[in-house]
GROMACS .gro file of C-alpha atoms in nm:
model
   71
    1UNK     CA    1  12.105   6.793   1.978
    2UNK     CA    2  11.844   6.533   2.117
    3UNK     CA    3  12.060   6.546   2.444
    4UNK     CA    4  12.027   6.929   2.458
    5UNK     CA    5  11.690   6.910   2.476
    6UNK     CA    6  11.630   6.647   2.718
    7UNK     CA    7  11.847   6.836   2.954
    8UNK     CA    8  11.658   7.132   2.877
    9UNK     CA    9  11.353   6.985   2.966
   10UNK     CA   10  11.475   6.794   3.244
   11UNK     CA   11  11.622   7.162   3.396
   12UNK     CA   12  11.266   7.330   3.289
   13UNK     CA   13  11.060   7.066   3.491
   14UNK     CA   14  11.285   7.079   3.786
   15UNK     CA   15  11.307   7.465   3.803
   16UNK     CA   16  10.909   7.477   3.797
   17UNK     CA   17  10.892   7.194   4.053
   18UNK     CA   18  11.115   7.409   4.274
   19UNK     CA   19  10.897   7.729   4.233
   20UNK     CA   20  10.587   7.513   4.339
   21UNK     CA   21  10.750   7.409   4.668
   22UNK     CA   22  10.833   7.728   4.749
   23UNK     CA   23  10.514   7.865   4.711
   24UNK     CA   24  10.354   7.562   4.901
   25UNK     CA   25  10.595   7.656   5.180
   26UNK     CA   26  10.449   8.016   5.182
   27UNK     CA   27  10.091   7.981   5.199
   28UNK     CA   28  10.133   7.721   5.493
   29UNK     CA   29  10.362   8.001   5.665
   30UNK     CA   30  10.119   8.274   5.608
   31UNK     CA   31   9.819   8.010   5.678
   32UNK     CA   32   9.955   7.963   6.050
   33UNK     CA   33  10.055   8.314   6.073
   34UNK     CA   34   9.696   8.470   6.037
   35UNK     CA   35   9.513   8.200   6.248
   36UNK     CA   36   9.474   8.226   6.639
   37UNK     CA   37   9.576   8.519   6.854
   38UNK     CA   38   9.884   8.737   6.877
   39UNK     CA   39  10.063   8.902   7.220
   40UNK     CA   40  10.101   9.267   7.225
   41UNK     CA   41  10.467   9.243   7.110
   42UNK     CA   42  10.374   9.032   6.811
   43UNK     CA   43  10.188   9.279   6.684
   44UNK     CA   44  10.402   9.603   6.709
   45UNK     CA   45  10.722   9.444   6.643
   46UNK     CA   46  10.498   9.327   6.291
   47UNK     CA   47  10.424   9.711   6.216
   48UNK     CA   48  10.119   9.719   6.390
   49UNK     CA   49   9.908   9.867   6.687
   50UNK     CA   50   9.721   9.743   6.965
   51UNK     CA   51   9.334   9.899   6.943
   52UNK     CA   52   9.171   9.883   7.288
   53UNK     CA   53   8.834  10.034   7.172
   54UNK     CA   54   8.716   9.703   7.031
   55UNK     CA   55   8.433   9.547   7.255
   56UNK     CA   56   8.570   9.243   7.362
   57UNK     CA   57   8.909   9.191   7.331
   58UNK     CA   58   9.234   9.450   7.190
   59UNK     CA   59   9.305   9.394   6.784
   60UNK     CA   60   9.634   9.363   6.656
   61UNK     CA   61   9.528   9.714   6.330
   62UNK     CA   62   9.791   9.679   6.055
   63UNK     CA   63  10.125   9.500   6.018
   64UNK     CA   64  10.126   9.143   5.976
   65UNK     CA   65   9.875   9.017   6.262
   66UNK     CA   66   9.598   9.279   6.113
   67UNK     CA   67   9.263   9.196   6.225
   68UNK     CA   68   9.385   8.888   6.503
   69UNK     CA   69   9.315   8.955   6.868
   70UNK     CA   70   9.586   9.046   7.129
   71UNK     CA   71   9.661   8.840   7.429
   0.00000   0.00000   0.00000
């Protein structure tokens, strides 16, 4: 029974340790994704659109790139 548990445990720790990887590995994808500027391809094949009536440069509106200015 003691075995059981230790196993148990030992399964419980590394399935949590796993999870927390994984979500380290997403933030720094998403993290690199957002920062900079995007080219216009980038951005619509992302599900968004290129808006020229910003002042100084084109914005990358919806989609993945939202907000991040187009090359």
């Amino acid at each position: 029974m003691r075995i059981r548990r230790i196993l148990a445990a030992v399964f419980a720790a590394a399935a949590l340790a796993g999870l927390g990887l994984t979500g380290a590995a997403t933030a720094s994808a998403t993290a690199s994704a957002t920062a900079g500027s995007v080219t216009p391809g980038e951005c619509t094949d992302n599900g968004g659109t290129i808006d020229r009536s910003t002042p100084v440069l084109p914005t990358c509106r919806g989609g993945m790139y939202d907000g991040q200015t187009v090359d």
